[in-house]
PDB file of C-alpha atoms in Angstrom:
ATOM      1  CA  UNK A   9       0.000   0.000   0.000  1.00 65.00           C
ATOM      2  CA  UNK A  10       1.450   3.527  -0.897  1.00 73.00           C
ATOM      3  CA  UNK A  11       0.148   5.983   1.177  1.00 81.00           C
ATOM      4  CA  UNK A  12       1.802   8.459  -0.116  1.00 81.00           C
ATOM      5  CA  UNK A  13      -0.094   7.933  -3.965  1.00 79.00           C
ATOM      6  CA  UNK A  14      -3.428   7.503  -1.933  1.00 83.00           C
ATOM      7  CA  UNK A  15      -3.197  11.141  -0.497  1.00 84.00           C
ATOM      8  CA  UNK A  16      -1.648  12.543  -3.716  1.00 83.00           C
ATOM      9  CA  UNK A  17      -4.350  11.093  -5.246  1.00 83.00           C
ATOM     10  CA  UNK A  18      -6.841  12.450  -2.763  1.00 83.00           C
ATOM     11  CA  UNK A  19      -5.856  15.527  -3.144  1.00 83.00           C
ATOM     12  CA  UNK A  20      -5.863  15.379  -6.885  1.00 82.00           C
ATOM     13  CA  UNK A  21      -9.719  14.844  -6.448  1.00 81.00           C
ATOM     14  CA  UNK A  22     -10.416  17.598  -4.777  1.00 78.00           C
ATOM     15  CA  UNK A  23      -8.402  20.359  -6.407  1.00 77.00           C
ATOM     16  CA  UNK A  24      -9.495  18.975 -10.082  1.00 75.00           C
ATOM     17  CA  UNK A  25     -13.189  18.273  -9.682  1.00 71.00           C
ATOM     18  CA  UNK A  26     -13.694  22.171 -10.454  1.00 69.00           C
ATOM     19  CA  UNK A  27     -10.346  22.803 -11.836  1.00 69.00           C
ATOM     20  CA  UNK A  28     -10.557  25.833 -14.521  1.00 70.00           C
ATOM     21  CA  UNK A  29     -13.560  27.523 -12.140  1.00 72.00           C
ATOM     22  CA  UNK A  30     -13.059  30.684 -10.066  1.00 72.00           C
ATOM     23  CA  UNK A  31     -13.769  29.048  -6.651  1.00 72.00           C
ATOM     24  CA  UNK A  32     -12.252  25.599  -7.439  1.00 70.00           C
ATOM     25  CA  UNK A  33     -11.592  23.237  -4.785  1.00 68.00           C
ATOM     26  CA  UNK A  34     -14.618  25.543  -2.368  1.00 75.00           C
ATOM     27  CA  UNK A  35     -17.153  24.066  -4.620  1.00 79.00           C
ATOM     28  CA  UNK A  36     -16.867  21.142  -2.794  1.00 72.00           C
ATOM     29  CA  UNK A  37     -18.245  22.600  -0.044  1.00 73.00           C
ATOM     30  CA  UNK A  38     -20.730  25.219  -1.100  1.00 81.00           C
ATOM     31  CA  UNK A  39     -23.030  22.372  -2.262  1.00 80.00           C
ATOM     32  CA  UNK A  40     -22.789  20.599   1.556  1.00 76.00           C
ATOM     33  CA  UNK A  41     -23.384  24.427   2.939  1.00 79.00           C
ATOM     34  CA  UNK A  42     -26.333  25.019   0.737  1.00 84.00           C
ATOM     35  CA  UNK A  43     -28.151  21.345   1.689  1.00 80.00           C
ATOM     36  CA  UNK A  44     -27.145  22.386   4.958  1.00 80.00           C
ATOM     37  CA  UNK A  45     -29.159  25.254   4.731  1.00 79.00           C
ATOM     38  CA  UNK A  46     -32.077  24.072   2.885  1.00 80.00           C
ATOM     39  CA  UNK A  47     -32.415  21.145   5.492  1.00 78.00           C
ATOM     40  CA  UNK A  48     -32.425  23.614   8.872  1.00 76.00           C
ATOM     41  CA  UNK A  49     -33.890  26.947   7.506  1.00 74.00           C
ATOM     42  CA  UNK A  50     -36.408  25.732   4.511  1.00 74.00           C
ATOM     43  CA  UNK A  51     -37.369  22.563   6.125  1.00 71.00           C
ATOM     44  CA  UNK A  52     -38.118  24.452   9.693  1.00 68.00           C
ATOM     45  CA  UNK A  53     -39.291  28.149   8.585  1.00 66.00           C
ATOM     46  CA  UNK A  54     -40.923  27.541   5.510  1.00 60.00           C
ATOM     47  CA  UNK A  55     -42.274  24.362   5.437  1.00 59.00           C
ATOM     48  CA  UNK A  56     -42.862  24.153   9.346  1.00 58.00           C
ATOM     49  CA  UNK A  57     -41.754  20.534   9.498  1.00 63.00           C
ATOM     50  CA  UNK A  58     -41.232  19.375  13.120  1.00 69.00           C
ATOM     51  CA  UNK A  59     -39.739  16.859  15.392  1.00 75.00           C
ATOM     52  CA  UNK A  60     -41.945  14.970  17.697  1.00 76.00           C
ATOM     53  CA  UNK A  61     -40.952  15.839  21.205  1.00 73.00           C
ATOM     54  CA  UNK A  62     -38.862  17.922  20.452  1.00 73.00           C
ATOM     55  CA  UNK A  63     -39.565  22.162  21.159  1.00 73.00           C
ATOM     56  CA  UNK A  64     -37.005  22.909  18.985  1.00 77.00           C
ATOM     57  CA  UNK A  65     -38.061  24.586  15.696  1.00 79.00           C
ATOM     58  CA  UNK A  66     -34.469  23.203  13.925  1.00 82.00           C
ATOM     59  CA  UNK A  67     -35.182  20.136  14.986  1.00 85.00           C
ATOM     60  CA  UNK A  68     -36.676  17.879  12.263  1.00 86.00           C
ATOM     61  CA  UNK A  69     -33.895  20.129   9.979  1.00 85.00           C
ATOM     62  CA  UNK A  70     -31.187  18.452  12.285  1.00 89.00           C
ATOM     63  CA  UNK A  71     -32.202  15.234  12.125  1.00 90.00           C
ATOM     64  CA  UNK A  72     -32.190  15.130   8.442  1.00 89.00           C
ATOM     65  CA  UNK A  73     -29.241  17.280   8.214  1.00 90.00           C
ATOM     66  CA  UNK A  74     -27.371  14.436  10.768  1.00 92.00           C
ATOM     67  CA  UNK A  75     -28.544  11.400   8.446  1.00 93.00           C
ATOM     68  CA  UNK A  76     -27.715  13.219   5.025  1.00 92.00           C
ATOM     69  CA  UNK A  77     -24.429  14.313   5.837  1.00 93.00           C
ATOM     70  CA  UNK A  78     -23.373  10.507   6.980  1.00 94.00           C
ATOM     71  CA  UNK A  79     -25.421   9.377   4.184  1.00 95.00           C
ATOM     72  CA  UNK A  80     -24.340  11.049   1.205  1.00 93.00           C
ATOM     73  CA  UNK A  81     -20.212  10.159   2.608  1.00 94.00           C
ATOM     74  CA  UNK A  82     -21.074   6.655   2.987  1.00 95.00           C
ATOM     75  CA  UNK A  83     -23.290   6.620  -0.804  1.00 96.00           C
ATOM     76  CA  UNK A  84     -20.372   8.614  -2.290  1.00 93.00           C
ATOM     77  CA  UNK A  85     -17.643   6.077  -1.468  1.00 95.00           C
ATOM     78  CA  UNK A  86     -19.490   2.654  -2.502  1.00 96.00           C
ATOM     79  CA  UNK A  87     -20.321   4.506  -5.506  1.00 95.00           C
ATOM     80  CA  UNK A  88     -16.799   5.943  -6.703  1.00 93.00           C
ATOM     81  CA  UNK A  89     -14.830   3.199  -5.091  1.00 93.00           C
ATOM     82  CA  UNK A  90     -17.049   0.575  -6.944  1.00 93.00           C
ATOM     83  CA  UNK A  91     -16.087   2.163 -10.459  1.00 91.00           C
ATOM     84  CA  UNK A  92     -12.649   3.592  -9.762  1.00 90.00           C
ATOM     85  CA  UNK A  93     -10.717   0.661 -11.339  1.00 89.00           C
ATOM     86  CA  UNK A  94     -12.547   1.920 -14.597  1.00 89.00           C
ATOM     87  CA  UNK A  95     -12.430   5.287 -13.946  1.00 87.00           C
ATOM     88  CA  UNK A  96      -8.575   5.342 -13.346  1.00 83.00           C
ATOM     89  CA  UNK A  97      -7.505   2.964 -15.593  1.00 83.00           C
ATOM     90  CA  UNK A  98      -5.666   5.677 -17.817  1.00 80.00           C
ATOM     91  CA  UNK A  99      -3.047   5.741 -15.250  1.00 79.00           C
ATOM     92  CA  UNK A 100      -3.254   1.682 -14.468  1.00 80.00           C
ATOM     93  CA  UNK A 101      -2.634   0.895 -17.918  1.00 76.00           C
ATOM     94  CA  UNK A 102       0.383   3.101 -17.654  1.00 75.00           C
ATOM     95  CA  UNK A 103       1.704   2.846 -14.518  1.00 71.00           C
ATOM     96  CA  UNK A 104       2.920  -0.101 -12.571  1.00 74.00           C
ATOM     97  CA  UNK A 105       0.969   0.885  -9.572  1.00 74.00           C
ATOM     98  CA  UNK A 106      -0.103  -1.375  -6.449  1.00 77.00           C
ATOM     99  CA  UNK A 107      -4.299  -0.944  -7.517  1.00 81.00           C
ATOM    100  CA  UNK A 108      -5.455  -1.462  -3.906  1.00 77.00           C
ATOM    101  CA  UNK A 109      -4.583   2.145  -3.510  1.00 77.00           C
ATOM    102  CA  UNK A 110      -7.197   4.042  -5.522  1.00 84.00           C
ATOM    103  CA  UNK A 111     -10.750   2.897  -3.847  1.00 86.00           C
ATOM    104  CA  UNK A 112      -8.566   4.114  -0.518  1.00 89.00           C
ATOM    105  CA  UNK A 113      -8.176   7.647  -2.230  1.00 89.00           C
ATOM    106  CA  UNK A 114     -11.723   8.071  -2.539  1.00 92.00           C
ATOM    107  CA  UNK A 115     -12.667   6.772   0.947  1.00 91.00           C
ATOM    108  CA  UNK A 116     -10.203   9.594   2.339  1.00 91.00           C
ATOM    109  CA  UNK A 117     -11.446  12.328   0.165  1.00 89.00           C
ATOM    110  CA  UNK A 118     -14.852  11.853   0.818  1.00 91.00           C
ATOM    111  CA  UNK A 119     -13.595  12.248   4.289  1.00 93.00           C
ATOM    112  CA  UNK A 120     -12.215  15.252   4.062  1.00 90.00           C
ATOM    113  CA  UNK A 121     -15.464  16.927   2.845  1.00 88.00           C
ATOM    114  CA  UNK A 122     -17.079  15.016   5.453  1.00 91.00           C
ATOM    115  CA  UNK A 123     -14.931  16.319   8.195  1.00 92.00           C
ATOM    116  CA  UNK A 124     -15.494  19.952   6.849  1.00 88.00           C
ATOM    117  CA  UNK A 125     -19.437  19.684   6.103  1.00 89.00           C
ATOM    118  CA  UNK A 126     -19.684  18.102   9.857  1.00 91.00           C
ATOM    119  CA  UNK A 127     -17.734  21.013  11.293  1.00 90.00           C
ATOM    120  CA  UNK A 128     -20.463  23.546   9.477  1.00 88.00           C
ATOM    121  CA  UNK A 129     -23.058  20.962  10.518  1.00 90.00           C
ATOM    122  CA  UNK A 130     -21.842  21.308  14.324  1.00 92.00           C
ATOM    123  CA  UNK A 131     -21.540  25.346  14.146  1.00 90.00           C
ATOM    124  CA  UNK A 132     -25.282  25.632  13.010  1.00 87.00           C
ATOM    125  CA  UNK A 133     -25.872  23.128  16.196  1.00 90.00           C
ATOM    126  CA  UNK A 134     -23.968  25.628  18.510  1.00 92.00           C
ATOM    127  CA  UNK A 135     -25.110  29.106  17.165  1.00 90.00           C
ATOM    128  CA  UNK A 136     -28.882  27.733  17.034  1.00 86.00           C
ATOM    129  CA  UNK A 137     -28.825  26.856  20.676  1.00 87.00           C
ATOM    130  CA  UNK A 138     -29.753  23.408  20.100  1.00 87.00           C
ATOM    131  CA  UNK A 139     -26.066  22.571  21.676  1.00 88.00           C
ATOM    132  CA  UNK A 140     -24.070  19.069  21.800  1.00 90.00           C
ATOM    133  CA  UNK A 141     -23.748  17.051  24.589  1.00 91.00           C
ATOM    134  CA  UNK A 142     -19.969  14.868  25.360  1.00 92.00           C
ATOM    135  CA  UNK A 143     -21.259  12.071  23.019  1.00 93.00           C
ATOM    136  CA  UNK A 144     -20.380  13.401  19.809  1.00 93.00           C
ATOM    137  CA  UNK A 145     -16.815  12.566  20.865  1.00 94.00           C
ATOM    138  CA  UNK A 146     -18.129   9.254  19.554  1.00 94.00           C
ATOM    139  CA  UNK A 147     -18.615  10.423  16.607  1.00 95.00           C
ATOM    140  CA  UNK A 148     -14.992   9.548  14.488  1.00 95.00           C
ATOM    141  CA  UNK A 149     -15.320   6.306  15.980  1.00 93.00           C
ATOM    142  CA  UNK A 150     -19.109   5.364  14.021  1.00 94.00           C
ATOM    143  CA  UNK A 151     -17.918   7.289  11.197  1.00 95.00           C
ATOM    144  CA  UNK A 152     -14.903   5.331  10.683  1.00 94.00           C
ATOM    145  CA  UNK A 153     -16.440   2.192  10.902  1.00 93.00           C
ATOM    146  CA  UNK A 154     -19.088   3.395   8.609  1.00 94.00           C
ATOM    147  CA  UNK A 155     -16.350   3.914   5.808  1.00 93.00           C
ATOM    148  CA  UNK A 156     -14.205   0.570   6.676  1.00 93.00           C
ATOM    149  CA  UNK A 157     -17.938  -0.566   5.816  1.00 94.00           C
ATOM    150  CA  UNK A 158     -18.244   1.724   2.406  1.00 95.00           C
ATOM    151  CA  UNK A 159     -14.950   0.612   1.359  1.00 93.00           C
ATOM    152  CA  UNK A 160     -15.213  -2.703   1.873  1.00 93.00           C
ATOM    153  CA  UNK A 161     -18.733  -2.846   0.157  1.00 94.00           C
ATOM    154  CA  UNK A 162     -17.099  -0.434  -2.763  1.00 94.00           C
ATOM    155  CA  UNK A 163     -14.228  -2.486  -2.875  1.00 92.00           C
ATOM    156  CA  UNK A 164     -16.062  -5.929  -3.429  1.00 93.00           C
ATOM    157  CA  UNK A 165     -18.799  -4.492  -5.517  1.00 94.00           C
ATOM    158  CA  UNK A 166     -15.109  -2.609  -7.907  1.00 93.00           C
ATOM    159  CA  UNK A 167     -13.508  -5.942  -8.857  1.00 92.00           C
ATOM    160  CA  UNK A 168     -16.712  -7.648 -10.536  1.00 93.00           C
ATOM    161  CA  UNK A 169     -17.845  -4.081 -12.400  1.00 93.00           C
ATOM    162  CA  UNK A 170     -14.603  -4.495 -14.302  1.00 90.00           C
ATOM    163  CA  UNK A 171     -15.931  -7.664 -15.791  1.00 92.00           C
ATOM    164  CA  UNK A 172     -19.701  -6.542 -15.406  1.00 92.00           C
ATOM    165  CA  UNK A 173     -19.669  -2.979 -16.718  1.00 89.00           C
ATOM    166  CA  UNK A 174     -23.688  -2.475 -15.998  1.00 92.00           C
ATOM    167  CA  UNK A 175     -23.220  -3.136 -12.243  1.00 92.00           C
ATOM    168  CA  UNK A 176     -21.869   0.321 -11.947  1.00 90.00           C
ATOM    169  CA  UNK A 177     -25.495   1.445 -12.802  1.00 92.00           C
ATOM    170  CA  UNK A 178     -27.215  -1.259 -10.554  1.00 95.00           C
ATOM    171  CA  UNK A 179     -25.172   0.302  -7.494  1.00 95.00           C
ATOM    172  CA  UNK A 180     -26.824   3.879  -8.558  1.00 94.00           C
ATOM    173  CA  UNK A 181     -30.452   2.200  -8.627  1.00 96.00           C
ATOM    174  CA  UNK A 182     -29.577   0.002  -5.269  1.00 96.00           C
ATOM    175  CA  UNK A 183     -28.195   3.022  -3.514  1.00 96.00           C
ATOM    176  CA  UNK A 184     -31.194   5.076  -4.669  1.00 94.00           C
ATOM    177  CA  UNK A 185     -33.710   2.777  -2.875  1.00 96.00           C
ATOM    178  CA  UNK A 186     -31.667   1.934  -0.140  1.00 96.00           C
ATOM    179  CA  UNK A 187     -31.443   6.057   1.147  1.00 95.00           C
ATOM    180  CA  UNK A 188     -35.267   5.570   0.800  1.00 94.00           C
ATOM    181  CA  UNK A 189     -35.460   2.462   3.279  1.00 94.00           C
ATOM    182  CA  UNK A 190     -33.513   3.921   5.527  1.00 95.00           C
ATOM    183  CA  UNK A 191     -35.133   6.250   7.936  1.00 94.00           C
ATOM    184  CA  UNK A 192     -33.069   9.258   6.924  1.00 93.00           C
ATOM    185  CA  UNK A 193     -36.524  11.983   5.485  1.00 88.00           C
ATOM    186  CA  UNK A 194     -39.057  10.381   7.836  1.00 88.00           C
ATOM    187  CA  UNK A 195     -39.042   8.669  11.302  1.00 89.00           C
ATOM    188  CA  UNK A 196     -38.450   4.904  12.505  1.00 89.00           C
ATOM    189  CA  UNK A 197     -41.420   5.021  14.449  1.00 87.00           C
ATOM    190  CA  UNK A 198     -43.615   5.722  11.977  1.00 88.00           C
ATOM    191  CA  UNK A 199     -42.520   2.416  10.516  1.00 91.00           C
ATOM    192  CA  UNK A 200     -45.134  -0.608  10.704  1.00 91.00           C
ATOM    193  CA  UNK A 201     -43.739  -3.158  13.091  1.00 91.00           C
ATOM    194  CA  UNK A 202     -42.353  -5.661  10.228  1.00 91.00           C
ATOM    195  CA  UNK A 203     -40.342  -2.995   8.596  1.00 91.00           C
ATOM    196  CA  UNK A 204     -39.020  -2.106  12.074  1.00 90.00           C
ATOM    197  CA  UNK A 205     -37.892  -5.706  12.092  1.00 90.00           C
ATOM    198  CA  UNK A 206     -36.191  -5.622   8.720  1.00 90.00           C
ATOM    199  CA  UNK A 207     -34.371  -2.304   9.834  1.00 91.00           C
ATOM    200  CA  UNK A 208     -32.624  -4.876  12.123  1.00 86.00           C
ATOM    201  CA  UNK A 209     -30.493  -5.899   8.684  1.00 89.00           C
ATOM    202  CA  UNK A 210     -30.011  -2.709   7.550  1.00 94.00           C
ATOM    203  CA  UNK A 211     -26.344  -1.858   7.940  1.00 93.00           C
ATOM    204  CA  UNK A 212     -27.280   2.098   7.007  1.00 95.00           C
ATOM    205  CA  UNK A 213     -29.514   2.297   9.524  1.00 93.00           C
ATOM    206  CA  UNK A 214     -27.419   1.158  11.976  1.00 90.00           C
ATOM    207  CA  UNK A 215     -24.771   4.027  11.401  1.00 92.00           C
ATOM    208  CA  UNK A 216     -27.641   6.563  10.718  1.00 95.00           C
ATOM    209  CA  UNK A 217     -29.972   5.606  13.835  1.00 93.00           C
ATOM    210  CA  UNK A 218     -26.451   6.050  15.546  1.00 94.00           C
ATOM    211  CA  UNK A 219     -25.551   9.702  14.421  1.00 95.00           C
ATOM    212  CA  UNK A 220     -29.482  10.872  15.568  1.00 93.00           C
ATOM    213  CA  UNK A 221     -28.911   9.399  18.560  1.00 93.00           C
ATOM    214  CA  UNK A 222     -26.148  11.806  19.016  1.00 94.00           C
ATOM    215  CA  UNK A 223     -26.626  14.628  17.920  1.00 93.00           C
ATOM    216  CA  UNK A 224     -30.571  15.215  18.306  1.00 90.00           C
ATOM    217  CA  UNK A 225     -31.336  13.003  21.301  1.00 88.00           C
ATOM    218  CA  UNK A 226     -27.845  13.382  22.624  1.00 90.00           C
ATOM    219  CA  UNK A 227     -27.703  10.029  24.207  1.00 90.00           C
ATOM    220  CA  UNK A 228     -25.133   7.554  24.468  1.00 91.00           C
ATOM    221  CA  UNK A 229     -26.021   5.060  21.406  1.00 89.00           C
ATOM    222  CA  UNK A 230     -25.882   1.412  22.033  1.00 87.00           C
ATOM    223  CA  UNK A 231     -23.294  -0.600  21.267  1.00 86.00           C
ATOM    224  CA  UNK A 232     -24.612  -3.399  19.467  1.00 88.00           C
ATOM    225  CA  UNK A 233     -25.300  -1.600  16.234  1.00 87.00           C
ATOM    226  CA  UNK A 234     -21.845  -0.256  16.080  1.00 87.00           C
ATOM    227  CA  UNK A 235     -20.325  -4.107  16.759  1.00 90.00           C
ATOM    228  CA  UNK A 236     -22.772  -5.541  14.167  1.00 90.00           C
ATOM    229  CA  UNK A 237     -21.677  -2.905  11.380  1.00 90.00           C
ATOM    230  CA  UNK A 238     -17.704  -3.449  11.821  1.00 91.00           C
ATOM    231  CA  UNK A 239     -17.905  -7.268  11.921  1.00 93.00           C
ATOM    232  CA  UNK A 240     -20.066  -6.860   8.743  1.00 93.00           C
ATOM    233  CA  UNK A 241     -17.602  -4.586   7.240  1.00 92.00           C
ATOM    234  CA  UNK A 242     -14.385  -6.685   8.055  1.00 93.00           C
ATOM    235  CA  UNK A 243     -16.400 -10.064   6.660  1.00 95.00           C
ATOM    236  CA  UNK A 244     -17.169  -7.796   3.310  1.00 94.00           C
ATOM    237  CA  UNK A 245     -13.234  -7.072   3.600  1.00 92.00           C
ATOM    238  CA  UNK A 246     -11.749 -10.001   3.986  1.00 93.00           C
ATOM    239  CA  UNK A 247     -13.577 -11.519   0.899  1.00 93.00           C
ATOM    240  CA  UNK A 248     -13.026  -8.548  -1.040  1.00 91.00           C
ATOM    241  CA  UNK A 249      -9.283  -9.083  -0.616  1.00 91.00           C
ATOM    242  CA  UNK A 250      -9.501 -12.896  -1.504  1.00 93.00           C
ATOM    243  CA  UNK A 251     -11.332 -12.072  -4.416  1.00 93.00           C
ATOM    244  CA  UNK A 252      -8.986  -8.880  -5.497  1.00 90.00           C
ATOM    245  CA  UNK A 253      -5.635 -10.897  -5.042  1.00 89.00           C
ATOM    246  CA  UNK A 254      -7.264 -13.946  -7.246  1.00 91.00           C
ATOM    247  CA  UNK A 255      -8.460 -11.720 -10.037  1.00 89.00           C
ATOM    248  CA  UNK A 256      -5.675  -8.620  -9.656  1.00 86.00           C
ATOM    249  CA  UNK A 257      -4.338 -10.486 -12.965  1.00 85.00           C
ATOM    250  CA  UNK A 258      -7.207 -10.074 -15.293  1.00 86.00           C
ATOM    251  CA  UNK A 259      -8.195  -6.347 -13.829  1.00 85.00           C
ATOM    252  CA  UNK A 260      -5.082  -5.158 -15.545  1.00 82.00           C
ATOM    253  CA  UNK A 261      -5.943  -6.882 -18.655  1.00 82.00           C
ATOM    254  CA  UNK A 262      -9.587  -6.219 -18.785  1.00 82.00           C
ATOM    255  CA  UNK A 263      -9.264  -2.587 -18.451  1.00 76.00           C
TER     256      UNK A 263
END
């Protein structure tokens, strides 16, 4: 592993995505500020959307601000990372370059942007006066096992699109419904009872339910969740790394 070509690399992401604009690499985080601001000021003032049990007129806004911002980190890495072999293969069928490096480039540039639309996410918490209670210092901890998870489910899903080019778009569609069975826009109690069971084997809801818990109930989220998503992840892994090293071979040549 070369670390030092994974943050190159990183870095080259986020500098080039608007390369040749006037703001550049800030677009990458004007579009998390402006959902941001749709999701606390529209959603609350305009729309009067509100949390149960909660007084707080930023509430609901918080609660979907909490789940999008995980969601869209955690979407944006199985869905880069599961094409990047493809999408990088100008420089793989150039370079003699170890290819377990590039879905790691995207997992840490999505976190960069993740660790800057949190800290806008957090300042809006703080000048609102909804506050944060001690328990968001468990917050790095969920959110890195939330992208061992993405990477590993990236990872896996990046060696078979080489061969399968059309699974890139099946990830879109299967990413599409899964933000919608998650209980990210609307509540899990509102659920009927057997879809509360399902939720159970939902690994998005398990790092979502964790991040409300946080940051709009401010309680200390259980543990169970956070055990059953890094065992999942490192299982998803550990076969993605069998498979990778068996079929490393014909990735080169198929792309």
């Amino acid at each position: 592993m070369n670390i030092g070509l994974i943050l190159e690399l990183a870095k080259r992401d986020i500098t080039e995505k608007y390369s040749g604009s006037t703001l550049g690499a800030l677009w990458n985080f004007i579009y998390p500020l402006v959902d941001i601001f749709i999701f606390t000021v529209i959603f609350a003032n305009l729309m009067g959307s509100r949390l149960p049990g909660s007084s707080s007129v930023y509430a609901y806004g918080f609660y979907l601000t909490s789940g999008v911002i995980a969601w869209n980190a955690f979407s944006n890495t199985v869905t880069r990372t599961s094409s990047v072999f493809l999408d990088k293969k100008y420089i793989i069928s150039k370079v003699k370059v170890d290819l377990s490096s590039f879905p790691l480039y995207i997992a840490v540039s999505e976190s960069i942007t993740y660790v800057v639309t949190m800290g806008i996410f957090l300042f809006l918490l703080l000048i609102s006066g909804y506050g944060v209670s001690r328990v968001i210092l468990l917050v790095p901890f969920i959110y890195i096992i939330q992208q061992i998870f993405a990477y590993s489910l990236g990872f896996f899903i990046g060696v078979f699109v080489v061969f399968v080019r059309d699974l890139k778009e099946v990830v879109g569609i299967v990413l599409k419904i899964w933000f919608w069975f998650t209980p990210i826009v609307y509540l899990y109690d509102v659920l009927p009872d057997f879809v509360k069971k399902l939720m159970n084997y939902n690994p998005a809801f398990s790092f979502i339910h964790l991040y409300q818990t946080i940051f709009i109930y401010k309680e200390i989220p259980s543990l169970k969740p956070i055990l059953y998503l890094l065992l999942l992840s490192l299982v998803i892994l550990f076969f993605a790394e069998i498979i990778f090293k068996k079929l490393e071979k014909d990735i080169r040549d198929f792309i």
